[in-house]
Coordinates of C-alpha atoms in Angstrom, one line a residue:
M1 CA -3.6 -23.1 11.0
V2 CA -2.1 -24.2 14.3
F3 CA -0.2 -27.3 15.0
K4 CA 0.9 -28.8 18.3
R5 CA 3.9 -31.0 18.5
L6 CA 5.7 -32.8 21.2
L7 CA 9.4 -31.8 21.3
G8 CA 10.7 -34.8 19.4
S9 CA 14.2 -34.6 20.6
L10 CA 13.1 -34.8 24.2
G11 CA 10.8 -37.7 23.7
V12 CA 7.5 -38.5 25.5
G13 CA 7.0 -36.3 28.5
G14 CA 8.8 -33.2 27.0
P15 CA 7.2 -29.8 26.8
T16 CA 4.8 -28.9 24.0
V17 CA 4.7 -25.6 22.0
D18 CA 1.8 -24.0 20.2
T19 CA 2.3 -20.6 18.5
V20 CA -0.7 -18.5 17.7
L21 CA -0.4 -15.5 15.4
D22 CA -2.6 -12.5 16.0
P23 CA -5.5 -12.5 13.5
G24 CA -5.4 -10.5 10.2
A25 CA -2.9 -10.2 7.4
A26 CA 0.5 -8.7 8.2
L27 CA 2.2 -6.2 5.9
P28 CA 5.7 -6.2 4.5
G29 CA 7.9 -4.3 6.9
G30 CA 5.1 -4.3 9.4
N31 CA 4.6 -5.9 12.8
L32 CA 4.0 -9.6 13.2
S33 CA 2.6 -10.4 16.7
G34 CA 1.3 -13.3 18.6
R35 CA 2.0 -15.6 21.5
V36 CA 4.0 -18.8 22.0
H37 CA 2.1 -21.1 24.3
L38 CA 4.2 -23.6 26.2
K39 CA 3.1 -26.5 28.4
G40 CA 5.5 -28.3 30.7
G41 CA 6.2 -32.0 30.4
N42 CA 6.7 -34.6 33.1
A43 CA 9.8 -32.8 34.5
D44 CA 11.2 -29.3 34.7
F45 CA 13.0 -28.1 31.6
D46 CA 15.3 -25.1 31.1
I47 CA 14.0 -23.1 28.0
E48 CA 17.2 -21.6 26.6
H49 CA 15.8 -19.9 23.5
I50 CA 12.5 -19.5 21.7
T51 CA 13.1 -18.7 18.1
L52 CA 10.7 -17.9 15.2
E53 CA 11.9 -18.7 11.7
L54 CA 10.2 -17.3 8.6
V55 CA 10.1 -19.9 5.8
A56 CA 8.9 -19.9 2.2
R57 CA 8.3 -22.4 -0.6
V58 CA 10.7 -21.2 -3.3
E59 CA 11.4 -22.4 -6.9
A60 CA 14.9 -22.6 -8.2
E61 CA 16.0 -23.0 -11.8
H62 CA 19.1 -25.1 -12.5
D63 CA 20.7 -27.1 -15.3
G64 CA 18.4 -30.0 -14.6
G65 CA 15.3 -28.0 -14.8
E66 CA 13.3 -26.5 -11.9
S67 CA 12.9 -27.7 -8.3
E68 CA 11.1 -26.5 -5.2
G69 CA 12.2 -26.3 -1.6
V70 CA 11.7 -24.6 1.7
L71 CA 13.9 -21.7 2.4
A72 CA 14.3 -19.9 5.8
F73 CA 14.8 -16.2 5.2
E74 CA 14.6 -14.6 8.7
R75 CA 15.0 -15.6 12.4
F76 CA 14.0 -13.9 15.6
T77 CA 14.7 -14.9 19.2
V78 CA 11.6 -14.0 21.1
G79 CA 12.2 -15.5 24.5
G80 CA 14.1 -17.9 26.7
G81 CA 16.3 -18.0 29.8
F82 CA 13.7 -19.5 32.1
R83 CA 12.7 -22.8 33.7
L84 CA 9.4 -24.4 32.6
A85 CA 8.1 -26.4 35.5
A86 CA 6.5 -29.8 35.0
G87 CA 2.9 -29.2 33.8
E88 CA 3.3 -25.4 33.8
E89 CA 1.5 -23.4 31.2
R90 CA 3.1 -20.2 30.0
A91 CA 2.4 -17.7 27.2
V92 CA 5.3 -15.7 25.7
P93 CA 4.1 -12.7 23.7
F94 CA 6.1 -11.4 20.8
G95 CA 6.1 -8.7 18.2
V96 CA 8.7 -8.7 15.4
A97 CA 9.2 -6.6 12.2
L98 CA 8.8 -8.5 9.0
P99 CA 11.4 -7.9 6.3
W100 CA 10.3 -5.3 3.8
E101 CA 10.6 -7.7 0.9
T102 CA 8.3 -10.3 2.5
P103 CA 6.1 -11.7 -0.3
I104 CA 2.4 -10.9 -0.6
T105 CA 0.3 -14.0 -0.1
E106 CA -3.2 -12.5 -0.6
L107 CA -5.0 -9.7 -2.4
Y108 CA -8.4 -8.5 -1.1
G109 CA -8.5 -11.6 1.0
Q110 CA -8.0 -14.0 -1.9
P111 CA -5.0 -16.4 -1.7
L112 CA -2.4 -16.1 -4.5
G113 CA -0.8 -19.5 -4.0
I114 CA 2.3 -18.2 -2.2
V115 CA 3.2 -20.3 0.8
L116 CA 4.9 -18.7 3.8
G117 CA 5.1 -20.0 7.3
V118 CA 6.3 -19.2 10.8
R119 CA 8.3 -22.1 12.4
T120 CA 8.8 -22.1 16.2
E121 CA 12.0 -23.6 17.4
L122 CA 12.7 -24.4 21.1
S123 CA 16.2 -24.8 22.5
V124 CA 15.8 -26.9 25.7
A125 CA 18.7 -28.2 27.7
G126 CA 21.0 -28.2 24.7
A127 CA 18.5 -29.9 22.4
K128 CA 16.7 -28.1 19.6
D129 CA 13.5 -29.0 17.9
K130 CA 11.2 -27.3 15.4
G131 CA 8.1 -27.7 17.4
D132 CA 5.4 -25.7 15.6
L133 CA 4.6 -24.4 12.1
D134 CA 1.9 -21.8 11.3
Q135 CA 0.8 -20.3 8.1
L136 CA 1.7 -16.6 7.5
T137 CA -0.6 -14.3 5.7
V138 CA 0.7 -11.1 4.2
G139 CA -1.2 -8.4 2.4
P140 CA 0.1 -5.7 0.1
L141 CA 1.3 -2.3 1.1
P142 CA -0.9 0.6 0.0
V143 CA 1.3 1.6 -2.9
Q144 CA 1.6 -2.1 -4.1
E145 CA -2.2 -2.4 -3.9
A146 CA -2.6 0.8 -5.9
I147 CA -0.4 -0.4 -8.7
L148 CA -2.0 -3.8 -8.9
E149 CA -5.4 -2.1 -8.9
A150 CA -4.3 0.1 -11.7
L151 CA -3.2 -2.9 -13.7
G152 CA -6.6 -4.5 -13.2
Q153 CA -8.4 -1.4 -14.3
L154 CA -6.2 -1.2 -17.4
G155 CA -7.3 -4.7 -18.4
F156 CA -4.5 -6.9 -17.3
G157 CA -5.4 -10.3 -15.8
F158 CA -4.0 -12.4 -13.1
R159 CA -2.2 -15.6 -14.3
T160 CA 0.1 -16.9 -11.5
A161 CA 2.4 -15.9 -8.6
D162 CA 5.5 -17.6 -7.3
L163 CA 8.8 -17.1 -5.5
E164 CA 12.0 -17.5 -7.4
Y165 CA 15.4 -18.1 -5.9
G166 CA 18.0 -15.7 -7.2
R167 CA 18.6 -11.9 -7.5
I168 CA 17.6 -9.2 -9.9
G169 CA 20.7 -7.3 -10.9
G170 CA 20.8 -3.6 -10.4
T171 CA 18.3 -3.4 -7.6
G172 CA 18.5 -3.1 -3.9
Q173 CA 17.1 -6.6 -3.3
Q174 CA 17.9 -8.0 0.1
L175 CA 16.3 -11.4 0.3
P176 CA 17.8 -14.4 -1.6
F177 CA 14.5 -14.7 -3.6
Y178 CA 11.9 -12.5 -5.2
Q179 CA 8.2 -12.7 -5.9
E180 CA 6.9 -12.8 -9.5
I181 CA 3.4 -11.7 -10.4
E182 CA 2.5 -12.7 -14.0
L183 CA -0.2 -10.9 -15.8
T184 CA -2.0 -11.6 -19.0
P185 CA -1.8 -8.6 -21.3
A186 CA -4.6 -6.0 -21.6
P187 CA -6.4 -6.2 -25.0
Q188 CA -4.5 -3.1 -26.3
Y189 CA -1.2 -4.8 -25.7
A190 CA -2.1 -8.4 -26.6
H191 CA -0.6 -8.2 -30.1
Q192 CA 2.8 -7.0 -28.6
V193 CA 3.4 -9.1 -25.5
N194 CA 2.5 -12.5 -24.1
E195 CA 2.6 -11.4 -20.5
I196 CA 3.8 -8.7 -18.1
E197 CA 5.6 -9.6 -14.9
V198 CA 5.7 -7.4 -11.9
T199 CA 8.1 -7.6 -9.0
F200 CA 7.9 -5.4 -5.9
L201 CA 11.1 -4.8 -3.8
A202 CA 10.0 -2.8 -0.8
G203 CA 12.2 -0.9 1.6
P204 CA 11.9 1.7 4.3
A205 CA 12.0 4.6 1.8
G206 CA 9.7 3.2 -0.9
V207 CA 9.2 0.4 -3.4
E208 CA 11.2 -0.6 -6.5
V209 CA 8.8 -1.8 -9.2
V210 CA 10.4 -4.0 -11.7
L211 CA 8.5 -4.7 -14.9
E212 CA 9.3 -7.3 -17.4
A213 CA 7.7 -7.8 -20.8
D214 CA 8.0 -11.2 -22.6
K215 CA 8.7 -10.8 -26.2
R216 CA 6.1 -12.5 -28.4
G217 CA 8.0 -15.0 -30.6
G218 CA 7.3 -15.1 -34.3
L219 CA 8.1 -17.3 -37.2
F220 CA 11.4 -15.4 -37.8
G221 CA 11.7 -13.8 -34.4
G222 CA 13.8 -16.5 -32.8
G223 CA 13.6 -16.9 -29.0
G224 CA 11.8 -14.6 -26.7
Q225 CA 14.1 -11.9 -25.2
D226 CA 12.8 -10.1 -22.2
T227 CA 12.6 -6.4 -21.5
L228 CA 13.0 -5.0 -18.0
A229 CA 12.5 -1.6 -16.5
R230 CA 12.6 -0.3 -13.0
Y231 CA 10.7 2.5 -11.3
T232 CA 10.9 3.8 -7.7
V233 CA 7.8 5.0 -5.8
G234 CA 7.4 6.4 -2.3
H235 CA 5.1 4.7 0.2
H236 CA 2.9 7.8 0.4
D237 CA 3.0 8.9 -3.2
V238 CA -0.3 10.2 -4.5
R239 CA -0.5 9.8 -8.3
D240 CA -3.0 9.0 -11.0
W241 CA -1.9 5.4 -10.9
N242 CA -3.9 4.4 -14.0
A243 CA -2.1 7.0 -16.1
E244 CA 1.3 6.4 -14.4
V245 CA 1.3 2.6 -14.8
D246 CA 0.0 2.8 -18.4
G247 CA 2.9 5.2 -19.1
W248 CA 5.4 2.7 -17.7
L249 CA 4.0 -0.1 -19.8
R250 CA 4.0 2.0 -23.0
Q251 CA 7.6 3.1 -22.4
L252 CA 8.6 -0.5 -21.7
I253 CA 7.0 -1.9 -24.8
E254 CA 8.0 1.0 -27.1
R255 CA 11.6 0.9 -25.9
R256 CA 11.8 -2.8 -26.7
A257 CA 10.5 -2.2 -30.2
S258 CA 13.1 0.5 -30.7
Y259 CA 15.8 -2.0 -30.0
G260 CA 14.6 -4.2 -32.8
G261 CA 12.6 -6.6 -30.6
H262 CA 15.4 -7.2 -28.1
G263 CA 14.3 -4.4 -25.8
G264 CA 17.8 -3.5 -24.8
Y265 CA 17.9 -6.5 -22.5
Q266 CA 21.3 -8.0 -22.1
P267 CA 21.5 -11.1 -19.8
H268 CA 24.9 -10.1 -18.5
G269 CA 24.9 -6.4 -19.4
G270 CA 22.7 -3.5 -18.3
Y271 CA 19.4 -1.9 -18.8
Q272 CA 18.3 1.7 -18.6
S273 CA 15.1 2.3 -16.6
H274 CA 13.0 5.3 -17.2
D275 CA 13.6 6.9 -13.9
G276 CA 17.2 7.5 -15.0
Y277 CA 18.6 4.5 -13.1
Q278 CA 21.4 2.5 -14.7
G279 CA 21.0 -1.0 -13.6
H280 CA 22.6 -4.3 -14.6
G281 CA 20.8 -7.2 -16.3
G282 CA 20.7 -10.6 -14.8
H283 CA 18.3 -13.4 -14.0
H284 CA 14.8 -12.1 -13.5
G285 CA 12.0 -14.4 -12.9
H286 CA 8.2 -14.0 -12.9
E287 CA 5.9 -12.9 -10.2
E288 CA 2.5 -14.3 -10.2
P289 CA 0.2 -11.9 -12.0
R290 CA -2.7 -10.5 -10.1
R291 CA -5.7 -8.6 -11.3
S292 CA -7.3 -6.1 -9.0
G293 CA -10.5 -6.0 -10.8
P294 CA -12.4 -3.7 -13.3
G295 CA -13.3 -0.9 -10.9
M296 CA -12.8 0.8 -7.6
G297 CA -13.6 -0.4 -4.0
T298 CA -15.8 -3.4 -3.7
A299 CA -15.9 -4.0 -7.4
I300 CA -12.1 -4.6 -7.3
A301 CA -12.5 -6.9 -4.3
A302 CA -15.1 -8.8 -6.2
G303 CA -12.9 -9.1 -9.2
A304 CA -10.0 -10.4 -7.1
A305 CA -12.3 -13.0 -5.6
G306 CA -13.1 -14.3 -9.0
L307 CA -9.4 -14.5 -9.9
A308 CA -8.6 -16.9 -7.0
V309 CA -9.9 -19.6 -9.3
G310 CA -7.0 -19.0 -11.7
V311 CA -4.2 -19.3 -9.1
V312 CA -1.4 -21.8 -9.9
G313 CA -2.1 -22.7 -13.4
G314 CA -5.9 -23.2 -13.2
M315 CA -6.2 -24.7 -9.8
V316 CA -9.4 -23.8 -8.1
A317 CA -9.2 -21.9 -4.8
A318 CA -9.9 -25.0 -2.7
E319 CA -7.0 -26.8 -4.3
V320 CA -4.7 -23.9 -3.5
V321 CA -5.8 -24.3 0.1
D322 CA -5.0 -28.0 0.0
E323 CA -1.6 -27.4 -1.4
V324 CA -0.8 -24.9 1.4
G325 CA -2.1 -27.4 4.0
D326 CA 0.0 -30.2 2.6
F327 CA 3.1 -27.9 2.9
F328 CA 2.5 -27.3 6.6
E329 CA 1.3 -30.8 7.5
G330 CA 4.4 -32.2 5.8
D331 CA 6.7 -29.7 7.5
D332 CA 9.1 -29.9 4.6
E333 CA 12.7 -29.6 5.4
G334 CA 15.6 -28.4 3.2
G335 CA 16.2 -25.3 1.1
E336 CA 17.6 -24.0 -2.1
D337 CA 21.3 -23.7 -2.9

């Protein structure tokens, strides 16, 4: 999705900017490359800076309920310091490293309803204008894909995915928001939990996997307390992921049961993860669940394709695309506090 805009602050006759990202999905922590195409206006202009800004549609919970806004989470200066002559066309190539915690927007080519963008800002003769906004597509790291694939093979289903403003206590989280992947429970766990939520916090050395189990409320059970656990895996770990992930889930659910249904979760206290890590409780939201499918290889991809219909509370895939398009065409401003 490419948009051309006249630099509004310079008026008619100013330069135009058109940023084109290289094809294919980027990866968290990986390279994002492309070119910024400039076309001179009716006069010469000094291009002071060309800046790329990564933006995301993020949800925030507050006393009044929940709201959505656009949050910028990274900026890169990729060019500048030259004069663009009247009518001149110039392409400025760039290659920048995405933050490791950049959210995943697709799985096996199917959109998850997560909205990310790359906004191009020009600083020209003291005036700044956000001149271009392009959709950013990010796929999972191999270990993230392996864990999601294992969840799918174990029978968990994709429900939703979103981005939540806030931090998960006791983790190495760097960004001011985190992604939530919500999964419907596998049949063998359906009598114990309503849903499982997965959060990936990637870094140079590996990935923190935060699992949260929603307590199924009962007639005398009161409100639903959550159970959290954290596991750390390396980027190149080779494991029997089905057995590994199943073990994590069994430990998570059994530990919660051993605490009398409260799972040891304390909103302002701590939790003990099964890798021996002592963390601190805190707000933890949901990541949209994804199901990787019932089998390996193409069978998984086919399963993921079917799951696209369930993205964002039952919206069909076409509606998800419309929502993403509306975001970019509207070029929403603002952010979360």
